[in-house]
Every structure is written in structure tokens, then in C-alpha cells.
Amino acid sequence: MIELFLNQPNKMEIRVSESISIHDPNEVKIKLLYGGICGSDLLVYQGKLGHAAYPLRPGHELLGHVIEAGEQSPYRVGTRVVVQPNTYCGECRLCLSGKTNICKEKKSLGVNMNGGFSEEFVISSKYVLPVPDDLSDRRAVLIEPFAVIVHAFKKVHIGKDTKVAIIGCGNEGMLAAALANHLDANVTAMDINMEKFDLIRSLGSFRVIHPDEVGDEKYEVVVEAAGSRKAIELAAQITAPGGDLVMIGMIPEATLPITHLVRSEITLHGSIIYNVPEDFEKAMEYLRRSDFHIDPVVSTIIPFWEFNQAYELALSRNVGKVVMSFGGRNNEASV
């Protein structure tokens, strides 16, 4: 089989490796259709993610169909599935309380174990979920990254006219803006890259500004998705009294106005990935809705053998989601 392989930071290649068969009765072998490039994939590629392990096969946003199934797997050959790429022990206090996303034994595909950017790969059926037939491949590849936003939004109330600010409009920020807009919130999206403003606006009729334009405005819910010190410090400043600050982006440290946060009774929420299966199922529920305007998030679909072009485009930060095709069955065209 053919796979992408990252020997060390900034050194990726296509290589041929032996095809692997399933060995465990709970495993499935998946033929990959689409693989999305995530911000964490770019950090691993650049050597900027401290817990990444090299060499490894990258990739964790994975959509495919089952081509071989163990006798104890609940999935039949031909089932289209999405991958949940983070392992969990299922036995610790956190797992038993439903918080598999923060299991201390967690490992992540494409970060500290081999990922799925290959024609075929084998994984435990514990980590895959079936995709509804009425959900296109192009939308289905968004299930995993969108589940991150679904999980984060569960921590706060966002409804009609809720004043929401999204800081940082990378892939996750765009997904957050699209969902808040779908929920009829009063959305302001902020990004320092003004070249992306038209793309961001294409997700809905909401305001898009540079962070320097925010002035003295306050917001009931602020979602920090930029992962920068300036962004989280701004987020703390613009959260309204009694409001909620949801932190999705990750930065080692920042200076926060503690007196302001305490006196204003602002609630800080850390949010990491998702819980399964509920956040994946809710993500699919939204993505199946014809009135959920999400399609502009996927900017282009590129054949995987042109991976250099795909990664360069994603690294430019001027586009939405870049997806690589590994032989999509629906022949959905690039845009």
C-alpha cells in the first residue's frame, strides 16, 4: 500500500509499505476516502508540537469505508465510517465518568502513534462510527473537527441573539462561527488575516473584523480559537460580566486580568477535543441539516500524491480546510 510518512519535521515522503491485515477480532481495515489537514497536523509537520513522536505516518481526520472486518466487529464490509483518533483506556476514573477526552492514557493518531494518511489502515472498531448515507463525503470529513466545536458549545448557552465573539478563524474558528450563526446568535468573528475575510463572510451574514477594531465591546460568550497569547488576553477583556470564555486554542501561558474575571464573575471553560460517541453523533446531526451552511469551510480537495501542494496551501493560512483525496467514491470535485 502507499502511505505518507513523516521521517522528521519538514521531511515527508510517499512510500510503499506492506499491506496489513487485521489480527484482532474487534479490528476493521479501512480504505481511506478523504483525509483532512488539521492545525495540529501542521504543527507536527513543522516540529512545533512537543509531544509528537517521529518517525510516524500523519493524519487523524479520516473518512473511509470498511474493506475487512473482524468477527467481533459491529461493522460490515462496505460500511462508511469516520475515525475517532484519540485512544482511551476505558477503565480510569475519568473514562468511567464519560470524560474519555482527558484520559491520562490517551494517545493520538498522527501525533504520538501512526495516523491514517495511507490507502488502507487497521484500527479497533472501538474507534470508528458509521456515517449516515445522506451525508456527503465532503461534509462527512468535517465530523471529527466539528465535534470539537460541538463539545465546546455544550459548555455554554448560545441561542437567538446571544452576543458571541469568535477569536481566530482557522478551521475550528470557522466551524464555531458557522454553528453560532446557525443557532441564530449575534456573531462577531475576528481574525488578523484580512485576506480570509471574504471566506469567513461566506459562512453567514455576521460581522467579521480585525481584533484591533473591537473597541470597548463586550460579548456574552467568547470562543478563543486562535491559540495565541494576544488572543486569549483579548478574549478575557471582551467577555461581558457574567459571561463565558471558552478556550479551544492552546498557548503555554498568558497574563489574565484576575481581578476583572473575579469581580465580573466570568466563567472560564477549557475544552479539549470531544467525548464519544455523543459529540460525533451531534456533529453528524447538524451536518445532515440542509439549512446548516458549512460547505465553504472545505476550500479544496487535492489528490494525496500532491501532498506538498496540500500542506503548503494549508500552511498559508489563507484558505479553509484542505482535504486530501485517497480515492473518494463520490467523485466530488475540488473547488
Short mmCIF file of C-alpha atoms in Angstrom, two decimals:
data_model
loop_
_atom_site.label_atom_id
_atom_site.label_comp_id
_atom_site.label_asym_id
_atom_site.label_seq_id
_atom_site.Cartn_x
_atom_site.Cartn_y
_atom_site.Cartn_z
CA MET A 1 0.00 0.00 0.00
CA ILE A 2 1.03 3.64 -0.44
CA GLU A 3 1.26 5.96 2.55
CA LEU A 4 2.55 9.37 3.56
CA PHE A 5 5.38 9.20 6.07
CA LEU A 6 6.97 11.94 8.16
CA ASN A 7 10.54 10.88 8.88
CA GLN A 8 11.28 14.04 10.84
CA PRO A 9 9.89 17.59 10.89
CA ASN A 10 9.54 19.04 7.38
CA LYS A 11 10.65 15.74 5.81
CA MET A 12 7.58 13.98 4.42
CA GLU A 13 7.51 11.45 1.61
CA ILE A 14 5.28 8.98 -0.17
CA ARG A 15 6.42 5.43 0.38
CA VAL A 16 5.24 1.91 -0.35
CA SER A 17 4.75 -0.37 2.64
CA GLU A 18 3.33 -3.83 3.16
CA SER A 19 -0.42 -4.13 3.41
CA ILE A 20 -1.58 -5.02 6.92
CA SER A 21 -4.37 -7.48 7.71
CA ILE A 22 -6.47 -7.44 10.84
CA HIS A 23 -5.27 -9.64 13.71
CA ASP A 24 -7.82 -8.87 16.40
CA PRO A 25 -11.50 -9.92 16.08
CA ASN A 26 -12.54 -6.36 17.02
CA GLU A 27 -10.47 -4.66 14.34
CA VAL A 28 -11.51 -3.27 10.98
CA LYS A 29 -9.45 -2.47 7.91
CA ILE A 30 -10.40 0.82 6.30
CA LYS A 31 -9.92 2.09 2.77
CA LEU A 32 -9.39 5.82 3.16
CA LEU A 33 -11.56 8.19 1.12
CA TYR A 34 -10.71 11.62 2.48
CA GLY A 35 -8.19 12.95 4.99
CA GLY A 36 -8.42 16.49 6.31
CA ILE A 37 -5.34 18.52 7.25
CA CYS A 38 -5.73 19.97 10.75
CA GLY A 39 -3.80 22.71 12.53
CA SER A 40 -2.20 20.08 14.75
CA ASP A 41 -1.08 18.19 11.62
CA LEU A 42 0.76 21.33 10.55
CA LEU A 43 2.40 21.67 13.98
CA VAL A 44 3.54 18.04 13.82
CA TYR A 45 4.84 18.61 10.29
CA GLN A 46 6.80 21.67 11.43
CA GLY A 47 8.10 20.06 14.62
CA LYS A 48 6.22 22.51 16.84
CA LEU A 49 4.16 20.05 18.88
CA GLY A 50 6.16 18.95 21.90
CA HIS A 51 4.58 15.53 22.43
CA ALA A 52 4.80 14.44 18.77
CA ALA A 53 6.83 11.29 18.09
CA TYR A 54 8.90 10.72 14.93
CA PRO A 55 9.02 8.99 12.56
CA LEU A 56 5.32 8.44 12.01
CA ARG A 57 2.51 8.34 9.50
CA PRO A 58 0.46 11.57 9.88
CA GLY A 59 -3.28 12.10 9.69
CA HIS A 60 -6.26 11.91 12.05
CA GLU A 61 -9.26 13.48 10.24
CA LEU A 62 -10.22 10.28 8.45
CA LEU A 63 -13.21 9.15 6.42
CA GLY A 64 -13.28 5.77 4.73
CA HIS A 65 -15.14 2.53 4.29
CA VAL A 66 -14.57 -0.89 5.81
CA ILE A 67 -12.90 -3.40 3.50
CA GLU A 68 -12.21 -6.11 6.09
CA ALA A 69 -13.88 -6.73 9.43
CA GLY A 70 -13.04 -8.93 12.40
CA GLU A 71 -15.66 -11.42 13.52
CA GLN A 72 -16.47 -9.35 16.63
CA SER A 73 -16.61 -6.02 14.84
CA PRO A 74 -20.11 -4.46 14.67
CA TYR A 75 -19.40 -3.16 11.15
CA ARG A 76 -19.82 -4.98 7.87
CA VAL A 77 -17.60 -4.68 4.83
CA GLY A 78 -18.72 -1.63 2.83
CA THR A 79 -19.79 0.45 5.84
CA ARG A 80 -18.68 4.07 5.51
CA VAL A 81 -17.08 5.24 8.76
CA VAL A 82 -15.40 8.20 10.42
CA VAL A 83 -12.49 7.70 12.80
CA GLN A 84 -12.27 8.89 16.40
CA PRO A 85 -8.49 9.29 16.52
CA ASN A 86 -7.80 9.50 20.26
CA THR A 87 -7.33 6.36 22.32
CA TYR A 88 -8.60 5.95 25.88
CA CYS A 89 -8.27 3.20 28.46
CA GLY A 90 -11.97 2.92 29.35
CA GLU A 91 -11.09 1.92 32.91
CA CYS A 92 -9.83 5.00 34.77
CA ARG A 93 -11.98 7.34 36.85
CA LEU A 94 -12.17 9.87 34.02
CA CYS A 95 -13.20 7.34 31.39
CA LEU A 96 -15.79 5.79 33.69
CA SER A 97 -17.29 9.24 34.26
CA GLY A 98 -17.61 9.78 30.48
CA LYS A 99 -14.56 12.03 30.12
CA THR A 100 -12.60 9.87 27.71
CA ASN A 101 -11.22 13.05 26.14
CA ILE A 102 -8.94 13.63 29.14
CA CYS A 103 -7.92 10.05 29.85
CA LYS A 104 -4.32 10.08 31.08
CA GLU A 105 -3.52 7.12 28.82
CA LYS A 106 -4.71 8.98 25.72
CA LYS A 107 -2.67 8.82 22.55
CA SER A 108 -3.49 10.47 19.24
CA LEU A 109 -3.24 9.18 15.69
CA GLY A 110 -0.76 11.15 13.64
CA VAL A 111 0.81 12.72 16.73
CA ASN A 112 2.35 10.09 19.00
CA MET A 113 1.23 7.00 17.11
CA ASN A 114 0.86 6.23 13.41
CA GLY A 115 -2.03 8.04 11.77
CA GLY A 116 -4.19 7.24 8.78
CA PHE A 117 -2.81 9.10 5.74
CA SER A 118 -2.47 5.91 3.74
CA GLU A 119 -4.55 3.99 1.24
CA GLU A 120 -5.51 1.49 3.93
CA PHE A 121 -5.09 1.16 7.68
CA VAL A 122 -6.22 -1.10 10.51
CA ILE A 123 -7.87 0.17 13.69
CA SER A 124 -10.03 -1.14 16.52
CA SER A 125 -13.73 -0.85 15.73
CA LYS A 126 -13.97 0.88 19.13
CA TYR A 127 -12.63 3.99 17.40
CA VAL A 128 -14.92 4.20 14.37
CA LEU A 129 -18.51 5.31 13.90
CA PRO A 130 -20.83 4.72 10.93
CA VAL A 131 -21.72 7.68 8.72
CA PRO A 132 -25.34 8.19 7.60
CA ASP A 133 -25.97 7.54 3.91
CA ASP A 134 -27.45 11.01 3.37
CA LEU A 135 -24.25 12.77 4.49
CA SER A 136 -21.89 13.51 1.59
CA ASP A 137 -18.21 12.64 1.80
CA ARG A 138 -17.36 16.33 1.59
CA ARG A 139 -19.41 17.09 4.70
CA ALA A 140 -18.61 13.83 6.49
CA VAL A 141 -14.87 14.59 6.53
CA LEU A 142 -15.74 17.52 8.83
CA ILE A 143 -17.30 15.29 11.52
CA GLU A 144 -14.15 14.94 13.63
CA PRO A 145 -13.04 18.61 13.66
CA PHE A 146 -16.63 19.80 14.02
CA ALA A 147 -17.13 17.53 17.05
CA VAL A 148 -14.52 19.73 18.79
CA ILE A 149 -16.88 22.71 18.43
CA VAL A 150 -19.97 20.70 19.36
CA HIS A 151 -18.21 19.68 22.58
CA ALA A 152 -17.11 23.24 23.36
CA PHE A 153 -20.58 24.70 22.76
CA LYS A 154 -22.12 22.24 25.24
CA LYS A 155 -20.40 24.21 28.00
CA VAL A 156 -22.38 27.41 27.34
CA HIS A 157 -25.79 28.59 26.23
CA ILE A 158 -25.91 30.01 22.71
CA GLY A 159 -29.30 30.84 21.26
CA LYS A 160 -31.16 33.54 19.38
CA ASP A 161 -29.40 36.92 19.68
CA THR A 162 -26.72 35.68 22.11
CA LYS A 163 -23.79 38.03 21.58
CA VAL A 164 -20.90 35.75 20.58
CA ALA A 165 -17.32 36.55 19.62
CA ILE A 166 -15.10 34.04 17.83
CA ILE A 167 -11.41 34.96 18.03
CA GLY A 168 -9.33 33.21 15.39
CA CYS A 169 -10.85 31.88 12.17
CA GLY A 170 -8.75 28.91 11.30
CA ASN A 171 -10.63 25.68 10.66
CA GLU A 172 -12.04 25.42 14.19
CA GLY A 173 -12.88 29.11 14.37
CA MET A 174 -14.74 28.93 11.07
CA LEU A 175 -16.70 25.91 12.29
CA ALA A 176 -17.52 27.76 15.53
CA ALA A 177 -18.70 30.84 13.63
CA ALA A 178 -20.85 28.70 11.34
CA LEU A 179 -22.51 26.89 14.25
CA ALA A 180 -23.11 30.05 16.29
CA ASN A 181 -24.67 31.64 13.20
CA HIS A 182 -26.85 28.55 12.68
CA LEU A 183 -28.05 28.91 16.27
CA ASP A 184 -29.20 32.49 15.45
CA ALA A 185 -26.61 34.14 17.65
CA ASN A 186 -25.34 37.67 17.05
CA VAL A 187 -21.88 36.67 15.83
CA THR A 188 -18.70 38.69 15.51
CA ALA A 189 -15.77 36.76 14.02
CA MET A 190 -12.24 38.13 14.45
CA ASP A 191 -9.02 37.31 12.67
CA ILE A 192 -5.74 39.09 11.99
CA ASN A 193 -5.58 37.69 8.43
CA MET A 194 -7.77 40.07 6.46
CA GLU A 195 -7.19 38.02 3.29
CA LYS A 196 -9.61 35.45 4.75
CA PHE A 197 -12.44 37.88 5.46
CA ASP A 198 -14.43 37.09 2.31
CA LEU A 199 -14.13 33.37 3.00
CA ILE A 200 -15.29 33.83 6.60
CA ARG A 201 -18.22 36.01 5.50
CA SER A 202 -19.32 33.29 3.08
CA LEU A 203 -20.39 31.22 6.12
CA GLY A 204 -23.19 33.59 7.10
CA SER A 205 -24.43 37.13 7.49
CA PHE A 206 -22.35 38.00 10.52
CA ARG A 207 -19.75 40.63 11.31
CA VAL A 208 -16.07 39.98 10.53
CA ILE A 209 -13.44 42.33 11.96
CA HIS A 210 -9.76 42.62 12.81
CA PRO A 211 -9.21 42.29 16.60
CA ASP A 212 -7.95 45.89 16.70
CA GLU A 213 -11.46 47.03 15.76
CA VAL A 214 -13.23 45.55 18.78
CA GLY A 215 -13.01 48.69 20.94
CA ASP A 216 -14.97 48.56 24.18
CA GLU A 217 -17.49 45.94 23.03
CA LYS A 218 -18.37 43.06 25.34
CA TYR A 219 -19.76 39.63 24.48
CA GLU A 220 -21.82 37.12 26.43
CA VAL A 221 -19.84 34.18 25.02
CA VAL A 222 -16.28 34.42 23.72
CA VAL A 223 -14.65 31.49 21.95
CA GLU A 224 -10.86 31.68 21.72
CA ALA A 225 -9.73 29.55 18.79
CA ALA A 226 -6.54 31.31 17.73
CA GLY A 227 -4.16 29.73 20.22
CA SER A 228 -2.09 32.86 20.79
CA ARG A 229 -1.22 34.85 23.88
CA LYS A 230 -2.70 38.08 22.48
CA ALA A 231 -5.92 36.29 21.55
CA ILE A 232 -6.57 34.80 24.99
CA GLU A 233 -5.73 38.09 26.69
CA LEU A 234 -8.14 39.91 24.38
CA ALA A 235 -10.78 37.26 25.00
CA ALA A 236 -10.64 37.87 28.74
CA GLN A 237 -11.01 41.62 28.22
CA ILE A 238 -14.07 41.44 25.95
CA THR A 239 -16.10 38.86 27.89
CA ALA A 240 -19.11 40.62 29.42
CA PRO A 241 -19.84 40.49 33.17
CA GLY A 242 -21.48 37.17 33.93
CA GLY A 243 -20.29 35.84 30.58
CA ASP A 244 -18.41 32.73 29.47
CA LEU A 245 -14.97 32.39 27.92
CA VAL A 246 -14.40 29.10 26.09
CA MET A 247 -10.76 28.26 25.42
CA ILE A 248 -10.12 25.93 22.49
CA GLY A 249 -6.76 27.23 21.32
CA MET A 250 -3.69 26.24 23.29
CA ILE A 251 -0.86 28.51 24.38
CA PRO A 252 1.65 27.71 27.15
CA GLU A 253 0.93 30.83 29.17
CA ALA A 254 -0.70 34.25 29.14
CA THR A 255 -1.41 37.13 31.51
CA LEU A 256 -5.05 37.31 32.56
CA PRO A 257 -6.80 40.12 34.48
CA ILE A 258 -7.77 38.05 37.51
CA THR A 259 -9.45 40.90 39.39
CA HIS A 260 -11.62 41.63 36.35
CA LEU A 261 -12.52 37.96 35.93
CA VAL A 262 -13.43 37.58 39.60
CA ARG A 263 -15.33 40.84 40.03
CA SER A 264 -17.26 40.25 36.80
CA GLU A 265 -17.98 36.60 37.62
CA ILE A 266 -16.69 35.45 34.27
CA THR A 267 -16.58 31.68 33.81
CA LEU A 268 -13.58 30.15 32.05
CA HIS A 269 -14.05 26.84 30.24
CA GLY A 270 -11.18 24.75 28.97
CA SER A 271 -12.32 22.48 26.15
CA ILE A 272 -10.29 19.70 24.57
CA ILE A 273 -11.44 17.52 21.68
CA TYR A 274 -14.73 15.68 22.41
CA ASN A 275 -16.46 12.78 24.09
CA VAL A 276 -17.60 9.82 22.01
CA PRO A 277 -19.95 8.82 20.67
CA GLU A 278 -22.25 11.68 21.70
CA ASP A 279 -20.28 14.61 20.27
CA PHE A 280 -19.72 12.80 16.96
CA GLU A 281 -23.40 11.92 16.76
CA LYS A 282 -24.43 15.52 17.45
CA ALA A 283 -21.94 16.74 14.84
CA MET A 284 -23.49 14.39 12.28
CA GLU A 285 -26.97 15.60 13.23
CA TYR A 286 -26.01 19.19 12.42
CA LEU A 287 -24.12 18.26 9.25
CA ARG A 288 -27.14 16.39 7.89
CA ARG A 289 -29.28 19.56 8.04
CA SER A 290 -29.67 21.20 4.66
CA ASP A 291 -30.03 24.61 6.32
CA PHE A 292 -26.68 24.33 8.12
CA HIS A 293 -24.39 26.46 5.96
CA ILE A 294 -21.00 24.83 6.36
CA ASP A 295 -19.77 23.92 2.86
CA PRO A 296 -17.33 26.89 2.43
CA VAL A 297 -15.20 25.52 5.28
CA VAL A 298 -13.74 22.95 2.84
CA SER A 299 -11.74 25.11 0.45
CA THR A 300 -10.21 22.45 -1.75
CA ILE A 301 -9.76 18.71 -2.23
CA ILE A 302 -6.35 17.63 -3.53
CA PRO A 303 -5.12 14.14 -4.52
CA PHE A 304 -2.85 12.79 -1.77
CA TRP A 305 0.11 12.33 -4.13
CA GLU A 306 0.18 16.14 -4.34
CA PHE A 307 0.71 16.33 -0.56
CA ASN A 308 3.37 19.04 -0.84
CA GLN A 309 0.87 21.35 -2.51
CA ALA A 310 -1.79 20.44 0.03
CA TYR A 311 0.44 21.17 3.04
CA GLU A 312 1.80 24.39 1.52
CA LEU A 313 -1.72 25.62 0.91
CA ALA A 314 -2.79 24.75 4.45
CA LEU A 315 0.32 26.42 5.87
CA SER A 316 -0.51 29.63 4.01
CA ARG A 317 -3.43 30.16 6.45
CA ASN A 318 -5.31 31.91 3.63
CA VAL A 319 -7.82 29.12 2.99
CA GLY A 320 -10.30 26.98 4.88
CA LYS A 321 -9.99 23.24 5.30
CA VAL A 322 -7.63 21.48 2.89
CA VAL A 323 -8.66 17.87 2.28
CA MET A 324 -6.66 15.17 0.54
CA SER A 325 -8.45 12.59 -1.56
CA PHE A 326 -7.35 8.97 -1.29
CA GLY A 327 -9.90 7.74 -3.86
CA GLY A 328 -13.30 9.19 -2.88
CA ARG A 329 -16.17 7.05 -4.12
CA ASN A 330 -18.44 10.03 -4.82
CA ASN A 331 -16.02 11.78 -7.21
CA GLU A 332 -16.71 15.11 -5.54
CA ALA A 333 -14.78 17.79 -7.38
CA SER A 334 -12.24 20.21 -5.95
CA VAL A 335 -13.19 23.86 -5.76
#
